[in-house]
Amino acid sequence: MDATVRNLDGSDAGTVELPAVFETTYRPDLIGRAVRAAQANRKQDYGADEFAGLRTPAESFGSGRGMAHVPRQEGRGRRVPQTVKGRKAHPPKAEKDQSESINTKAKKLAVRSAIAATTDAELVAERGHEFDEDAELPVVVDDEFEDLHKTKEVVEFLEAAGLAADIERADEGRSVRSGQGKARGRKYKTPTSILFVTSSETGPSRAARNLAGADVTTAAEVNAEDLAPGAQPGRLTVWTESALEEVADR
């Protein structure tokens, strides 16, 4: 399978043969497992305070009073689960193992399958990404892209390559999160847009970090969650020529 290489001005710079990994069988089941495992394995342990609901001098009145043997303080039930301000019957426990395991071979196959999914235009469009009809997937750009340090230069390339509409979609889709998360440093939700895969993260990571929903990673580190956020494969991805060589070595 061949792909057209684009210059920074969007012009044709020749073709490159895609590595065999881009022809991997599509396995959405394995991709979903790999993404869910990654999400589970970075969860922070959480649990209830050991003495929550127990900080009270309440005592039971005992038998012979025609009332339940519930610990009481000033006549009101305390401490036990069915009372106001009582302990929880089954609180979350910090020692619970929330991680998920996945076989190494299955994880590697999931990444390869997610890489192959980036070449399917129907799958990418179904995921919600917007791009010009004449845009050829996967999008491969010359290594000069890795020398960019300004956001406007990346935007100029995306406009020339017919991908700028996806950044606009993510920017317009930014919304205020519902719930308590607003008070915990994650007020806004932004749709996921383009993934840039390079051989070096230094330049592009600075140039693309302000683009709505965009991410930058290296070919050595790209994983299933980068390629299939939310366990939904087919992310719109831009590869540099050097990144293709590195991902082939993986």
CSV table of C-alpha atoms in Angstrom, one decimal:
chain,number,residue,atom,x,y,z
A,1,MET,CA,0.0,0.0,0.0
A,2,ASP,CA,1.4,3.4,-1.0
A,3,ALA,CA,0.6,6.8,0.4
A,4,THR,CA,1.2,10.3,-1.0
A,5,VAL,CA,3.7,12.5,0.9
A,6,ARG,CA,2.7,16.1,1.3
A,7,ASN,CA,4.9,19.2,1.6
A,8,LEU,CA,4.0,21.8,4.2
A,9,ASP,CA,2.2,23.8,1.4
A,10,GLY,CA,0.0,20.7,0.7
A,11,SER,CA,1.7,19.9,-2.6
A,12,ASP,CA,2.6,16.4,-3.7
A,13,ALA,CA,6.1,15.4,-2.7
A,14,GLY,CA,6.1,11.8,-4.0
A,15,THR,CA,4.9,8.6,-2.6
A,16,VAL,CA,6.0,6.3,0.2
A,17,GLU,CA,5.3,2.6,0.8
A,18,LEU,CA,3.3,2.1,4.0
A,19,PRO,CA,4.7,-0.5,6.5
A,20,ALA,CA,2.9,-3.8,6.7
A,21,VAL,CA,1.4,-2.7,10.1
A,22,PHE,CA,-1.1,-0.6,8.1
A,23,GLU,CA,-2.6,-3.7,6.6
A,24,THR,CA,-3.4,-5.4,10.0
A,25,THR,CA,-6.9,-6.9,10.4
A,26,TYR,CA,-9.4,-4.6,12.0
A,27,ARG,CA,-10.1,-5.8,15.6
A,28,PRO,CA,-12.4,-3.4,17.4
A,29,ASP,CA,-12.8,-5.9,20.2
A,30,LEU,CA,-9.1,-5.9,21.1
A,31,ILE,CA,-8.8,-2.2,20.6
A,32,GLY,CA,-11.6,-1.7,23.2
A,33,ARG,CA,-10.0,-4.0,25.7
A,34,ALA,CA,-6.6,-2.2,25.4
A,35,VAL,CA,-8.2,1.2,25.8
A,36,ARG,CA,-10.3,0.2,28.8
A,37,ALA,CA,-7.3,-1.4,30.4
A,38,ALA,CA,-5.2,1.8,30.0
A,39,GLN,CA,-8.0,3.8,31.5
A,40,ALA,CA,-8.4,1.5,34.5
A,41,ASN,CA,-4.7,1.2,35.2
A,42,ARG,CA,-4.3,4.9,35.7
A,43,LYS,CA,-7.1,5.3,38.1
A,44,GLN,CA,-6.2,6.7,41.5
A,45,ASP,CA,-7.1,4.6,44.5
A,46,TYR,CA,-10.0,6.0,46.5
A,47,GLY,CA,-11.9,4.9,49.6
A,48,ALA,CA,-13.9,6.2,52.5
A,49,ASP,CA,-12.4,7.6,55.7
A,50,GLU,CA,-11.9,4.7,58.1
A,51,PHE,CA,-13.7,6.5,60.9
A,52,ALA,CA,-16.4,8.2,58.8
A,53,GLY,CA,-19.7,8.1,60.7
A,54,LEU,CA,-18.1,6.7,63.8
A,55,ARG,CA,-17.0,9.9,65.5
A,56,THR,CA,-19.8,10.0,68.0
A,57,PRO,CA,-20.2,9.1,71.7
A,58,ALA,CA,-23.6,7.5,71.0
A,59,GLU,CA,-24.5,4.4,73.0
A,60,SER,CA,-27.4,1.9,72.9
A,61,PHE,CA,-29.9,2.2,75.7
A,62,GLY,CA,-30.1,-1.6,75.8
A,63,SER,CA,-33.2,-3.8,76.3
A,64,GLY,CA,-36.4,-3.1,78.2
A,65,ARG,CA,-37.3,0.3,76.7
A,66,GLY,CA,-39.5,-0.9,73.8
A,67,MET,CA,-37.1,0.6,71.2
A,68,ALA,CA,-34.5,-0.7,68.8
A,69,HIS,CA,-30.9,-1.4,70.1
A,70,VAL,CA,-29.6,1.5,68.0
A,71,PRO,CA,-26.8,3.7,69.4
A,72,ARG,CA,-28.3,7.0,70.3
A,73,GLN,CA,-27.0,10.5,71.0
A,74,GLU,CA,-29.4,13.0,72.5
A,75,GLY,CA,-32.2,10.6,71.6
A,76,ARG,CA,-31.3,10.3,67.9
A,77,GLY,CA,-29.8,7.3,66.2
A,78,ARG,CA,-26.1,7.4,65.2
A,79,ARG,CA,-23.2,5.3,64.0
A,80,VAL,CA,-25.1,2.4,62.3
A,81,PRO,CA,-25.8,2.5,58.5
A,82,GLN,CA,-29.6,3.2,58.6
A,83,THR,CA,-29.3,6.3,60.7
A,84,VAL,CA,-28.7,9.9,59.8
A,85,LYS,CA,-24.9,10.7,59.7
A,86,GLY,CA,-24.2,7.0,60.2
A,87,ARG,CA,-21.4,5.0,58.6
A,88,LYS,CA,-21.9,3.6,55.1
A,89,ALA,CA,-22.8,-0.1,55.0
A,90,HIS,CA,-20.3,-0.9,52.2
A,91,PRO,CA,-18.1,2.1,51.5
A,92,PRO,CA,-15.5,2.1,48.7
A,93,LYS,CA,-12.2,0.7,49.8
A,94,ALA,CA,-8.8,2.0,48.9
A,95,GLU,CA,-7.3,-1.4,48.8
A,96,LYS,CA,-9.6,-2.6,46.0
A,97,ASP,CA,-7.7,-3.5,42.8
A,98,GLN,CA,-9.2,-1.4,40.0
A,99,SER,CA,-6.7,-2.4,37.4
A,100,GLU,CA,-7.4,-4.5,34.3
A,101,SER,CA,-4.9,-6.9,32.7
A,102,ILE,CA,-4.5,-7.6,29.0
A,103,ASN,CA,-2.0,-10.0,27.4
A,104,THR,CA,1.1,-8.4,25.8
A,105,LYS,CA,0.4,-10.0,22.4
A,106,ALA,CA,-3.2,-8.8,22.5
A,107,LYS,CA,-2.1,-5.3,23.5
A,108,LYS,CA,0.4,-5.1,20.6
A,109,LEU,CA,-2.2,-6.4,18.1
A,110,ALA,CA,-4.7,-3.8,19.4
A,111,VAL,CA,-2.1,-1.0,18.6
A,112,ARG,CA,-1.4,-2.4,15.2
A,113,SER,CA,-5.1,-2.7,14.4
A,114,ALA,CA,-5.8,0.8,15.6
A,115,ILE,CA,-3.0,2.0,13.3
A,116,ALA,CA,-4.5,0.3,10.4
A,117,ALA,CA,-7.9,1.8,11.2
A,118,THR,CA,-6.5,5.3,10.6
A,119,THR,CA,-6.3,4.5,6.8
A,120,ASP,CA,-10.1,3.8,6.5
A,121,ALA,CA,-11.8,7.0,5.4
A,122,GLU,CA,-15.3,5.6,6.2
A,123,LEU,CA,-14.2,4.7,9.7
A,124,VAL,CA,-12.6,8.1,10.3
A,125,ALA,CA,-15.7,9.9,9.0
A,126,GLU,CA,-18.0,7.7,11.1
A,127,ARG,CA,-16.0,8.7,14.2
A,128,GLY,CA,-17.1,12.3,13.5
A,129,HIS,CA,-13.9,13.7,12.0
A,130,GLU,CA,-14.3,16.3,9.2
A,131,PHE,CA,-11.9,16.5,6.3
A,132,ASP,CA,-12.0,17.4,2.6
A,133,GLU,CA,-13.3,14.6,0.2
A,134,ASP,CA,-10.0,14.7,-1.8
A,135,ALA,CA,-7.9,14.2,1.3
A,136,GLU,CA,-6.0,10.9,1.1
A,137,LEU,CA,-5.7,8.8,4.2
A,138,PRO,CA,-3.4,8.2,6.0
A,139,VAL,CA,-2.0,11.7,5.8
A,140,VAL,CA,1.7,11.6,5.4
A,141,VAL,CA,3.8,14.8,5.7
A,142,ASP,CA,7.4,15.6,4.9
A,143,ASP,CA,9.9,15.5,7.9
A,144,GLU,CA,10.0,19.4,7.7
A,145,PHE,CA,6.9,19.3,9.8
A,146,GLU,CA,9.0,18.3,12.8
A,147,ASP,CA,10.9,21.6,12.6
A,148,LEU,CA,7.7,23.7,13.1
A,149,HIS,CA,7.5,25.7,16.3
A,150,LYS,CA,4.5,28.0,15.6
A,151,THR,CA,0.9,27.1,15.8
A,152,LYS,CA,0.0,29.2,12.7
A,153,GLU,CA,2.4,27.2,10.6
A,154,VAL,CA,0.6,24.0,11.6
A,155,VAL,CA,-2.7,25.6,10.8
A,156,GLU,CA,-1.4,26.6,7.4
A,157,PHE,CA,-0.4,23.0,6.6
A,158,LEU,CA,-3.8,21.7,7.8
A,159,GLU,CA,-5.6,24.2,5.6
A,160,ALA,CA,-3.5,23.2,2.6
A,161,ALA,CA,-4.0,19.5,3.4
A,162,GLY,CA,-7.8,19.8,3.8
A,163,LEU,CA,-7.9,18.9,7.5
A,164,ALA,CA,-8.5,22.3,9.1
A,165,ALA,CA,-12.3,21.7,9.4
A,166,ASP,CA,-11.7,19.1,12.1
A,167,ILE,CA,-9.9,21.6,14.3
A,168,GLU,CA,-12.8,24.0,13.8
A,169,ARG,CA,-15.3,21.2,14.7
A,170,ALA,CA,-13.5,20.5,18.0
A,171,ASP,CA,-13.2,24.2,18.8
A,172,GLU,CA,-16.9,24.8,18.2
A,173,GLY,CA,-17.8,21.6,20.2
A,174,ARG,CA,-16.2,22.8,23.4
A,175,SER,CA,-18.7,22.8,26.2
A,176,VAL,CA,-19.1,23.3,29.9
A,177,ARG,CA,-18.9,20.0,31.8
A,178,SER,CA,-22.0,19.1,33.8
A,179,GLY,CA,-21.6,18.1,37.5
A,180,GLN,CA,-19.0,18.6,40.2
A,181,GLY,CA,-16.0,18.3,37.7
A,182,LYS,CA,-16.4,22.0,37.0
A,183,ALA,CA,-15.0,22.8,40.5
A,184,ARG,CA,-12.2,20.3,40.1
A,185,GLY,CA,-10.1,21.8,37.3
A,186,ARG,CA,-11.9,20.2,34.4
A,187,LYS,CA,-14.6,22.8,33.6
A,188,TYR,CA,-14.6,22.3,29.8
A,189,LYS,CA,-15.0,19.2,27.5
A,190,THR,CA,-13.4,19.4,24.1
A,191,PRO,CA,-14.0,16.9,21.3
A,192,THR,CA,-10.9,14.9,20.1
A,193,SER,CA,-9.5,16.1,16.8
A,194,ILE,CA,-6.2,15.3,15.0
A,195,LEU,CA,-3.4,13.1,16.2
A,196,PHE,CA,0.1,14.1,15.0
A,197,VAL,CA,2.6,11.2,15.1
A,198,THR,CA,6.2,12.2,14.7
A,199,SER,CA,9.7,10.8,15.4
A,200,SER,CA,10.5,13.7,17.7
A,201,GLU,CA,8.1,15.5,20.1
A,202,THR,CA,10.1,18.7,20.7
A,203,GLY,CA,8.9,21.0,17.8
A,204,PRO,CA,5.4,19.8,16.9
A,205,SER,CA,4.3,19.3,20.5
A,206,ARG,CA,4.8,23.0,21.1
A,207,ALA,CA,3.3,24.1,17.7
A,208,ALA,CA,0.1,22.0,18.0
A,209,ARG,CA,-0.6,22.2,21.7
A,210,ASN,CA,-3.1,25.1,21.3
A,211,LEU,CA,-5.1,23.4,18.6
A,212,ALA,CA,-8.5,22.3,19.9
A,213,GLY,CA,-8.6,18.5,20.6
A,214,ALA,CA,-5.2,17.8,19.0
A,215,ASP,CA,-2.5,15.6,20.4
A,216,VAL,CA,1.1,15.0,19.5
A,217,THR,CA,3.0,11.7,20.2
A,218,THR,CA,5.9,9.8,18.8
A,219,ALA,CA,5.9,6.6,16.8
A,220,ALA,CA,7.8,4.9,19.6
A,221,GLU,CA,5.1,5.8,22.2
A,222,VAL,CA,1.8,5.9,20.3
A,223,ASN,CA,-0.7,3.6,21.9
A,224,ALA,CA,-4.3,2.3,21.4
A,225,GLU,CA,-5.8,5.1,23.5
A,226,ASP,CA,-4.1,7.8,21.3
A,227,LEU,CA,-5.3,6.1,18.1
A,228,ALA,CA,-8.8,5.2,19.4
A,229,PRO,CA,-10.0,7.7,22.2
A,230,GLY,CA,-13.0,6.4,24.0
A,231,ALA,CA,-12.3,2.9,22.5
A,232,GLN,CA,-13.6,4.2,19.1
A,233,PRO,CA,-11.1,3.5,16.4
A,234,GLY,CA,-10.5,5.6,13.3
A,235,ARG,CA,-8.9,8.8,14.6
A,236,LEU,CA,-7.8,11.3,12.0
A,237,THR,CA,-4.0,11.0,12.1
A,238,VAL,CA,-1.1,12.8,10.5
A,239,TRP,CA,2.2,10.9,10.1
A,240,THR,CA,5.6,12.2,9.3
A,241,GLU,CA,7.9,10.1,7.0
A,242,SER,CA,10.3,9.3,9.9
A,243,ALA,CA,7.4,8.2,12.1
A,244,LEU,CA,6.4,5.6,9.5
A,245,GLU,CA,9.8,4.1,9.6
A,246,GLU,CA,9.9,4.0,13.4
A,247,VAL,CA,6.4,2.5,13.7
A,248,ALA,CA,7.5,-0.2,11.2
A,249,ASP,CA,10.4,-1.1,13.5
A,250,ARG,CA,8.0,-1.5,16.4
